[in-house]
Amino acid sequence: MTIKERYAKTINYFQEHMPHAETELDYVNPFGLIVSVILSAQCTDKRVNLITPPLLAKFPTPEAMANATPGEIFQFIRSCSYPNNKAKHLSAMAKKIMEEFNGQVPESVDELMTLPGVGRKTANVITLVAFGNPAMPVDTHVFRVSARLGLTTGARSPEAAEKQLVKHFPRALLPLAHHWLILHGRYVCIARKPKCSHCGLKEFCRFYQGHEPVNP
Ligand code: SF4
């Protein structure tokens, strides 16, 4: 099977079975999304969705959050993991947006990565989901599922996988494809015990066919 056919089959399957996949994080604007994504590290989306409404009601803009101390932010996020570090990151992130980006969340991955608390994956999520730019945030689910399916080959890092996925998925489908792979990895193609008997992709899945996933 060619790589083109492999992508086409994957796309057909998900378009039929997961046509409305989207982020499980609630957000209303790019600033809200960046706050949610920073909070979501090592924390469930469900908890983040509980924390963000009161936090963003109190500090709805980069300006309001930049004027808050990390201690004030901490009071709103204490129930998520690593609240001390995240409060510091949120405060510093908002200050940097005010000081260097005129109060606007920047769009490009390179600019986003200059913000405290924002790594490559987070920057890709923001540029893709909030701004619709071509990107593929590769988290552990995306990395694993795309390797098992053979959508990536020999990718030794999330960045290498990102390049292959962005190259092969049609640009317009990237936001959906990102969520397809995350949700499939979260609920079906689980790391330790993938539910292959219930998986509609097994007919062409390299892992199921007995090939080792091609990524390490
Ligand atoms: S067949 Fe199994 S390994 Fe392959 S994508 Fe489905 S759940 Fe994952």
Short mmCIF file of N, CA, C and O and ligand atoms in Angstrom, two decimals, residues 145 148-149 184 188-190 194-203 205-208, ligand 1:
data_model
loop_
_atom_site.label_atom_id
_atom_site.label_comp_id
_atom_site.label_asym_id
_atom_site.label_seq_id
_atom_site.Cartn_x
_atom_site.Cartn_y
_atom_site.Cartn_z
N VAL A 145 0.06 6.68 17.68
CA VAL A 145 -0.96 6.22 16.73
C VAL A 145 -0.45 6.36 15.30
O VAL A 145 -0.62 5.45 14.47
N ARG A 148 2.01 3.56 14.63
CA ARG A 148 1.37 2.25 14.51
C ARG A 148 0.64 2.10 13.17
O ARG A 148 0.69 1.05 12.54
N LEU A 149 -0.01 3.19 12.76
CA LEU A 149 -0.76 3.13 11.50
C LEU A 149 0.15 3.20 10.28
O LEU A 149 -0.30 2.93 9.17
N HIS A 184 -8.35 8.95 19.09
CA HIS A 184 -8.16 7.53 18.82
C HIS A 184 -7.13 6.94 19.79
O HIS A 184 -7.31 5.84 20.32
N VAL A 188 -9.00 4.34 22.03
CA VAL A 188 -8.95 3.04 21.32
C VAL A 188 -7.51 2.52 21.23
O VAL A 188 -7.20 1.43 21.73
N CYS A 189 -6.67 3.29 20.62
CA CYS A 189 -5.29 2.83 20.39
C CYS A 189 -4.43 3.20 21.61
O CYS A 189 -3.48 3.97 21.51
N ILE A 190 -4.81 2.61 22.71
CA ILE A 190 -4.19 2.93 24.00
C ILE A 190 -2.75 2.38 24.03
O ILE A 190 -2.48 1.35 23.41
N PRO A 194 -3.83 -1.66 23.16
CA PRO A 194 -4.73 -1.10 22.14
C PRO A 194 -5.93 -2.03 21.90
O PRO A 194 -5.78 -3.24 21.92
N LYS A 195 -7.10 -1.40 21.72
CA LYS A 195 -8.33 -2.20 21.54
C LYS A 195 -8.50 -2.55 20.07
O LYS A 195 -9.46 -2.13 19.40
N CYS A 196 -7.56 -3.35 19.56
CA CYS A 196 -7.52 -3.63 18.12
C CYS A 196 -8.79 -4.34 17.63
O CYS A 196 -9.23 -4.10 16.51
N SER A 197 -9.37 -5.19 18.48
CA SER A 197 -10.54 -5.93 17.99
C SER A 197 -11.71 -4.99 17.72
O SER A 197 -12.61 -5.32 16.95
N HIS A 198 -11.71 -3.80 18.35
CA HIS A 198 -12.80 -2.84 18.11
C HIS A 198 -12.39 -1.75 17.13
O HIS A 198 -13.12 -0.78 16.94
N CYS A 199 -11.20 -1.85 16.56
CA CYS A 199 -10.67 -0.74 15.78
C CYS A 199 -10.94 -0.93 14.29
O CYS A 199 -10.60 -1.96 13.71
N GLY A 200 -11.54 0.08 13.68
CA GLY A 200 -11.87 0.01 12.26
C GLY A 200 -10.69 0.24 11.34
O GLY A 200 -10.84 0.24 10.11
N LEU A 201 -9.51 0.44 11.90
CA LEU A 201 -8.33 0.70 11.07
C LEU A 201 -7.42 -0.52 10.97
O LEU A 201 -6.37 -0.46 10.33
N LYS A 202 -7.80 -1.61 11.61
CA LYS A 202 -6.87 -2.74 11.72
C LYS A 202 -6.53 -3.38 10.38
O LYS A 202 -5.45 -3.94 10.22
N GLU A 203 -7.43 -3.23 9.42
CA GLU A 203 -7.22 -3.85 8.11
C GLU A 203 -5.89 -3.39 7.48
O GLU A 203 -5.22 -4.15 6.79
N CYS A 205 -3.53 -1.41 9.49
CA CYS A 205 -2.63 -0.92 10.53
C CYS A 205 -1.35 -1.76 10.56
O CYS A 205 -1.39 -2.98 10.67
N ARG A 206 -0.21 -1.09 10.50
CA ARG A 206 1.06 -1.82 10.47
C ARG A 206 1.30 -2.58 11.77
O ARG A 206 1.82 -3.69 11.76
N PHE A 207 0.92 -1.99 12.88
CA PHE A 207 1.12 -2.64 14.18
C PHE A 207 0.27 -3.91 14.26
O PHE A 207 0.74 -4.97 14.63
N TYR A 208 -0.99 -3.80 13.84
CA TYR A 208 -1.90 -4.95 13.90
C TYR A 208 -1.46 -6.04 12.92
O TYR A 208 -1.61 -7.22 13.19
S1 SF4 B 1 -5.49 -1.74 14.98
FE1 SF4 B 1 -4.79 -1.58 17.10
S2 SF4 B 1 -2.73 -0.71 16.95
FE2 SF4 B 1 -3.75 -0.33 15.00
S3 SF4 B 1 -4.66 1.70 15.18
FE3 SF4 B 1 -6.21 0.23 15.77
S4 SF4 B 1 -6.05 0.04 17.99
FE4 SF4 B 1 -4.16 0.99 17.24
#
